[in-house]
Amino acid sequence: MTAAARRVRAVRLGPRSVAALCLVSAIGVVAFGWPLLAGSGSGLAHSQDAPWLFAALLPLLLAVVVATVADAGLDAKAIAMLGVLAAAGAALRPLGAGTAGIEPMFFLMVLSGRVLGPGFGFVLGSVAMFASALLTGGVGPWMPFQMLSMGWVAMGAGLLPGPDRLRGRRELALLAGYGAVASVGYGLVMNLQGWPYIGGLASGVSFVPGDPLAANLARYLAYCLATSLGWDLPRAVVTVVLTSTLGGTVLKALRRATRRAAFEAPVAFADPAGPPGRPSEPARP
């Protein structure tokens, strides 16, 4: 395998990075799923706990970056790459504004996570969603949940198998399939954030605190079918189409940029005066 073909990651996962990612993900799973297990008198709702989650999420995301620096180093080139891709993702999101599921942001997050690895993908997805919320005025109690969900989407792409063997159509087919599943999964997970809001309504799809888990899950699935599937499936179709048509070009551009950036190249400083302890020779006339 040549050096050009070897996979390059701007953010390499080490023990501290893995621990930070696991902690952030665990908090996210609890934040999304806790209402299903909450007692009827707990009064839990995402409208109340989202500000606390947001306050905890940003320091934890910073902890991911700090842990990565401690493990392998995060240089200015990686930060610049993160900024460019996050800005591109934030700019792509308003193009569809979620109308009928047209969200071209997803395919870029999937491809970036594939090329640059799960650590970079998680940070990129979260930062891009944060930037897009500021750009579109979409700041609200749902934003920390969107940041977590998009981080998981991009991180999952970085964990797909065969990074050094799959190329061409096989890789695009893998990414398109993952993008479709991730697009629908994103909608299903985000529904857990908004579903508790309708608790108490006279509807067969309402969230009922304290009800058995099976009963609430049945209502949740009915809620997804009735409300969001019409957006989730078009989002998956758009992601598949963009990955199949533009994916090859975008993957080549990302891989070329990471090779030229030489994220993993060791830094060495040469002494112009010669080896230590040996004086340089004077110039001869």
Short mmCIF file of C-alpha atoms in Angstrom, two decimals:
data_model
loop_
_atom_site.label_atom_id
_atom_site.label_comp_id
_atom_site.label_asym_id
_atom_site.label_seq_id
_atom_site.Cartn_x
_atom_site.Cartn_y
_atom_site.Cartn_z
CA MET A 1 0.00 0.00 0.00
CA THR A 2 1.46 3.34 -1.03
CA ALA A 3 1.57 6.36 1.19
CA ALA A 4 -0.92 8.13 -1.08
CA ALA A 5 -3.41 5.30 -0.71
CA ARG A 6 -3.08 5.10 3.05
CA ARG A 7 -5.96 6.65 4.91
CA VAL A 8 -5.11 9.96 6.54
CA ARG A 9 -7.02 11.26 9.52
CA ALA A 10 -6.92 14.87 10.68
CA VAL A 11 -8.08 13.76 14.13
CA ARG A 12 -6.76 10.37 15.25
CA LEU A 13 -8.63 8.71 18.11
CA GLY A 14 -6.58 7.86 21.17
CA PRO A 15 -7.62 6.63 24.63
CA ARG A 16 -8.61 10.08 25.90
CA SER A 17 -10.51 10.90 22.71
CA VAL A 18 -12.44 7.62 22.86
CA ALA A 19 -13.31 8.22 26.51
CA ALA A 20 -14.55 11.75 25.76
CA LEU A 21 -16.62 10.57 22.78
CA CYS A 22 -18.16 7.77 24.83
CA LEU A 23 -19.06 10.20 27.60
CA VAL A 24 -20.69 12.66 25.21
CA SER A 25 -22.59 9.86 23.45
CA ALA A 26 -23.76 8.36 26.75
CA ILE A 27 -25.15 11.70 27.87
CA GLY A 28 -26.87 12.05 24.50
CA VAL A 29 -28.47 8.61 24.72
CA VAL A 30 -29.78 9.37 28.20
CA ALA A 31 -31.06 12.80 27.11
CA PHE A 32 -32.92 11.34 24.14
CA GLY A 33 -34.31 8.23 25.77
CA TRP A 34 -34.93 9.27 29.38
CA PRO A 35 -38.56 10.42 28.85
CA LEU A 36 -39.50 6.87 27.85
CA LEU A 37 -38.42 5.63 31.27
CA ALA A 38 -39.50 8.63 33.37
CA GLY A 39 -42.18 8.28 36.01
CA SER A 40 -45.55 9.95 35.57
CA GLY A 41 -44.87 12.45 38.36
CA SER A 42 -41.32 13.37 37.33
CA GLY A 43 -42.39 16.27 35.11
CA LEU A 44 -39.46 15.67 32.78
CA ALA A 45 -39.67 17.27 29.36
CA HIS A 46 -36.98 18.26 26.90
CA SER A 47 -38.19 21.87 27.00
CA GLN A 48 -36.93 21.97 30.59
CA ASP A 49 -33.77 19.87 30.41
CA ALA A 50 -32.45 21.07 27.02
CA PRO A 51 -30.72 24.20 28.43
CA TRP A 52 -28.90 22.02 30.95
CA LEU A 53 -27.93 19.57 28.23
CA PHE A 54 -26.66 22.44 26.09
CA ALA A 55 -24.61 23.76 29.02
CA ALA A 56 -23.05 20.31 29.46
CA LEU A 57 -22.57 19.56 25.77
CA LEU A 58 -20.26 22.43 24.82
CA PRO A 59 -17.65 21.72 27.53
CA LEU A 60 -17.75 18.04 26.59
CA LEU A 61 -17.20 18.83 22.92
CA LEU A 62 -14.28 20.99 23.99
CA ALA A 63 -13.07 18.02 26.04
CA VAL A 64 -13.06 15.90 22.87
CA VAL A 65 -10.77 18.42 21.18
CA VAL A 66 -8.51 18.77 24.25
CA ALA A 67 -8.30 14.99 24.59
CA THR A 68 -7.36 14.71 20.93
CA VAL A 69 -4.61 17.31 21.33
CA ALA A 70 -3.28 15.38 24.30
CA ASP A 71 -3.33 12.10 22.36
CA ALA A 72 -1.95 12.97 18.96
CA GLY A 73 -1.98 16.71 18.49
CA LEU A 74 -4.44 18.90 16.61
CA ASP A 75 -2.53 21.37 14.50
CA ALA A 76 -3.60 24.50 12.68
CA LYS A 77 -4.15 22.58 9.44
CA ALA A 78 -6.71 20.28 11.05
CA ILE A 79 -8.49 23.24 12.64
CA ALA A 80 -8.55 25.02 9.27
CA MET A 81 -9.98 21.90 7.61
CA LEU A 82 -12.62 21.69 10.33
CA GLY A 83 -13.57 25.33 9.83
CA VAL A 84 -13.85 25.06 6.05
CA LEU A 85 -15.98 21.91 6.10
CA ALA A 86 -18.19 23.20 8.93
CA ALA A 87 -18.78 26.42 7.00
CA ALA A 88 -19.59 24.45 3.85
CA GLY A 89 -22.05 22.24 5.74
CA ALA A 90 -23.68 25.26 7.37
CA ALA A 91 -24.03 26.91 3.96
CA LEU A 92 -25.58 23.80 2.40
CA ARG A 93 -28.28 23.42 5.02
CA PRO A 94 -30.31 26.57 4.15
CA LEU A 95 -30.47 25.50 0.47
CA GLY A 96 -33.28 23.12 1.31
CA ALA A 97 -34.17 24.45 4.77
CA GLY A 98 -35.57 21.00 5.49
CA THR A 99 -38.35 21.50 2.92
CA ALA A 100 -39.73 18.07 1.99
CA GLY A 101 -36.55 16.53 3.37
CA ILE A 102 -34.19 18.31 0.96
CA GLU A 103 -31.09 18.60 3.12
CA PRO A 104 -27.85 18.39 1.07
CA MET A 105 -25.79 18.86 4.23
CA PHE A 106 -26.02 15.16 5.05
CA PHE A 107 -23.99 13.85 2.12
CA LEU A 108 -21.07 16.18 2.89
CA MET A 109 -21.02 15.11 6.55
CA VAL A 110 -21.03 11.44 5.53
CA LEU A 111 -18.18 11.84 3.02
CA SER A 112 -16.11 13.96 5.40
CA GLY A 113 -16.48 11.45 8.20
CA ARG A 114 -15.47 8.65 5.83
CA VAL A 115 -12.26 10.36 4.75
CA LEU A 116 -11.18 12.05 7.98
CA GLY A 117 -12.25 9.49 10.56
CA PRO A 118 -14.83 9.20 13.37
CA GLY A 119 -13.19 11.69 15.74
CA PHE A 120 -13.06 14.46 13.16
CA GLY A 121 -16.52 13.46 11.92
CA PHE A 122 -18.16 13.81 15.32
CA VAL A 123 -16.65 17.23 15.98
CA LEU A 124 -17.42 18.36 12.42
CA GLY A 125 -21.06 17.28 12.54
CA SER A 126 -21.64 19.03 15.85
CA VAL A 127 -19.85 22.24 14.88
CA ALA A 128 -21.53 22.38 11.44
CA MET A 129 -24.98 22.01 12.99
CA PHE A 130 -24.17 24.69 15.56
CA ALA A 131 -22.98 27.06 12.82
CA SER A 132 -26.02 26.37 10.65
CA ALA A 133 -28.35 27.06 13.59
CA LEU A 134 -26.71 30.46 14.08
CA LEU A 135 -26.88 31.12 10.32
CA THR A 136 -30.56 30.25 9.95
CA GLY A 137 -31.78 31.48 13.32
CA GLY A 138 -32.63 27.93 14.35
CA VAL A 139 -31.41 28.28 17.93
CA GLY A 140 -33.73 26.60 20.39
CA PRO A 141 -34.10 23.71 22.81
CA TRP A 142 -33.71 21.30 19.88
CA MET A 143 -30.23 22.55 18.91
CA PRO A 144 -28.11 20.44 21.32
CA PHE A 145 -30.00 17.35 20.16
CA GLN A 146 -29.35 18.24 16.51
CA MET A 147 -25.66 18.71 17.26
CA LEU A 148 -25.42 15.31 18.89
CA SER A 149 -27.39 13.56 16.14
CA MET A 150 -25.35 15.06 13.30
CA GLY A 151 -22.16 14.25 15.17
CA TRP A 152 -23.26 10.62 15.35
CA VAL A 153 -24.09 10.60 11.62
CA ALA A 154 -20.61 11.80 10.62
CA MET A 155 -18.87 9.63 13.23
CA GLY A 156 -20.67 6.53 11.97
CA ALA A 157 -19.37 7.18 8.46
CA GLY A 158 -15.84 7.19 9.86
CA LEU A 159 -16.44 3.78 11.44
CA LEU A 160 -17.56 2.07 8.22
CA PRO A 161 -15.42 -0.93 7.20
CA GLY A 162 -12.92 -1.14 4.37
CA PRO A 163 -11.41 2.37 4.39
CA ASP A 164 -8.23 1.20 2.65
CA ARG A 165 -9.73 -1.42 0.34
CA LEU A 166 -13.04 -0.11 -0.96
CA ARG A 167 -12.77 2.41 -3.76
CA GLY A 168 -14.87 3.50 -6.70
CA ARG A 169 -18.42 2.26 -7.11
CA ARG A 170 -18.30 -0.16 -4.20
CA GLU A 171 -17.35 2.59 -1.80
CA LEU A 172 -20.00 4.94 -3.19
CA ALA A 173 -22.62 2.20 -2.85
CA LEU A 174 -21.58 1.67 0.79
CA LEU A 175 -21.71 5.40 1.55
CA ALA A 176 -25.02 5.86 -0.25
CA GLY A 177 -26.56 2.98 1.71
CA TYR A 178 -25.21 4.32 4.99
CA GLY A 179 -26.39 7.83 4.10
CA ALA A 180 -29.92 6.57 3.50
CA VAL A 181 -30.03 4.69 6.81
CA ALA A 182 -28.44 7.61 8.68
CA SER A 183 -30.87 10.11 7.16
CA VAL A 184 -33.89 8.12 8.32
CA GLY A 185 -32.23 7.35 11.66
CA TYR A 186 -31.56 11.05 12.23
CA GLY A 187 -35.26 11.79 11.86
CA LEU A 188 -36.26 8.94 14.17
CA VAL A 189 -33.82 10.04 16.87
CA MET A 190 -34.79 13.70 16.59
CA ASN A 191 -38.45 12.77 17.00
CA LEU A 192 -37.61 11.70 20.54
CA GLN A 193 -36.73 15.32 21.23
CA GLY A 194 -40.05 16.74 20.04
CA TRP A 195 -42.41 13.90 20.86
CA PRO A 196 -42.71 14.62 24.64
CA TYR A 197 -44.05 18.10 23.79
CA ILE A 198 -47.39 16.63 22.71
CA GLY A 199 -47.89 14.64 25.92
CA GLY A 200 -51.42 14.88 27.27
CA LEU A 201 -53.09 15.51 23.92
CA ALA A 202 -56.10 13.36 23.03
CA SER A 203 -54.29 11.36 20.41
CA GLY A 204 -53.16 7.80 19.93
CA VAL A 205 -49.63 9.02 19.17
CA SER A 206 -49.12 11.17 22.27
CA PHE A 207 -46.40 10.60 24.84
CA VAL A 208 -47.85 9.37 28.15
CA PRO A 209 -45.38 9.71 31.06
CA GLY A 210 -45.31 6.65 33.26
CA ASP A 211 -46.90 4.30 30.74
CA PRO A 212 -45.17 0.96 30.02
CA LEU A 213 -42.23 1.17 27.66
CA ALA A 214 -43.91 -1.03 25.04
CA ALA A 215 -47.01 1.17 24.95
CA ASN A 216 -45.00 4.37 24.56
CA LEU A 217 -42.81 2.80 21.88
CA ALA A 218 -45.92 1.83 19.91
CA ARG A 219 -47.19 5.41 20.13
CA TYR A 220 -43.76 6.72 19.17
CA LEU A 221 -43.62 4.59 16.01
CA ALA A 222 -47.13 5.71 15.08
CA TYR A 223 -46.04 9.31 15.66
CA CYS A 224 -43.04 8.86 13.34
CA LEU A 225 -45.17 7.30 10.61
CA ALA A 226 -47.75 10.06 10.86
CA THR A 227 -45.47 13.09 11.10
CA SER A 228 -41.86 12.72 9.95
CA LEU A 229 -41.54 9.83 7.53
CA GLY A 230 -42.55 12.12 4.67
CA TRP A 231 -39.42 14.17 5.40
CA ASP A 232 -37.07 11.36 6.37
CA LEU A 233 -37.49 9.33 3.18
CA PRO A 234 -36.91 12.30 0.80
CA ARG A 235 -33.85 13.22 2.88
CA ALA A 236 -32.53 9.71 2.34
CA VAL A 237 -33.23 9.91 -1.41
CA VAL A 238 -31.44 13.27 -1.72
CA THR A 239 -28.44 11.91 0.20
CA VAL A 240 -28.26 8.81 -2.03
CA VAL A 241 -28.53 10.85 -5.24
CA LEU A 242 -25.88 13.38 -4.21
CA THR A 243 -23.52 10.66 -2.97
CA SER A 244 -23.91 8.66 -6.18
CA THR A 245 -23.42 11.62 -8.51
CA LEU A 246 -20.99 13.91 -6.65
CA GLY A 247 -19.49 11.52 -4.14
CA GLY A 248 -16.54 10.39 -6.25
CA THR A 249 -15.41 13.95 -6.96
CA VAL A 250 -15.86 15.09 -3.35
CA LEU A 251 -14.00 12.06 -1.98
CA LYS A 252 -11.05 12.70 -4.31
CA ALA A 253 -10.94 16.37 -3.30
CA LEU A 254 -11.05 15.56 0.41
CA ARG A 255 -8.36 12.89 0.13
CA ARG A 256 -6.14 15.15 -1.97
CA ALA A 257 -6.51 17.93 0.60
CA THR A 258 -5.63 15.64 3.51
CA ARG A 259 -2.57 14.28 1.69
CA ARG A 260 -1.30 17.74 0.88
CA ALA A 261 -1.96 18.91 4.43
CA ALA A 262 0.20 16.01 5.69
CA PHE A 263 -1.56 15.86 9.06
CA GLU A 264 0.50 12.87 10.19
CA ALA A 265 3.88 13.99 8.88
CA PRO A 266 6.46 14.36 11.68
CA VAL A 267 7.88 17.81 12.22
CA ALA A 268 11.67 18.07 12.28
CA PHE A 269 13.85 21.13 12.56
CA ALA A 270 17.27 21.11 10.90
CA ASP A 271 20.15 22.97 12.48
CA PRO A 272 21.71 25.19 9.78
CA ALA A 273 24.90 25.41 11.81
CA GLY A 274 25.48 21.64 11.65
CA PRO A 275 25.27 18.88 14.29
CA PRO A 276 25.25 19.90 17.98
CA GLY A 277 28.71 20.49 19.44
CA ARG A 278 30.35 20.94 16.03
CA PRO A 279 31.07 24.53 15.01
CA SER A 280 30.25 25.52 11.51
CA GLU A 281 33.15 25.94 9.15
CA PRO A 282 33.95 29.47 8.06
CA ALA A 283 33.33 30.30 4.46
CA ARG A 284 36.40 30.00 2.28
CA PRO A 285 37.41 32.91 0.09
#
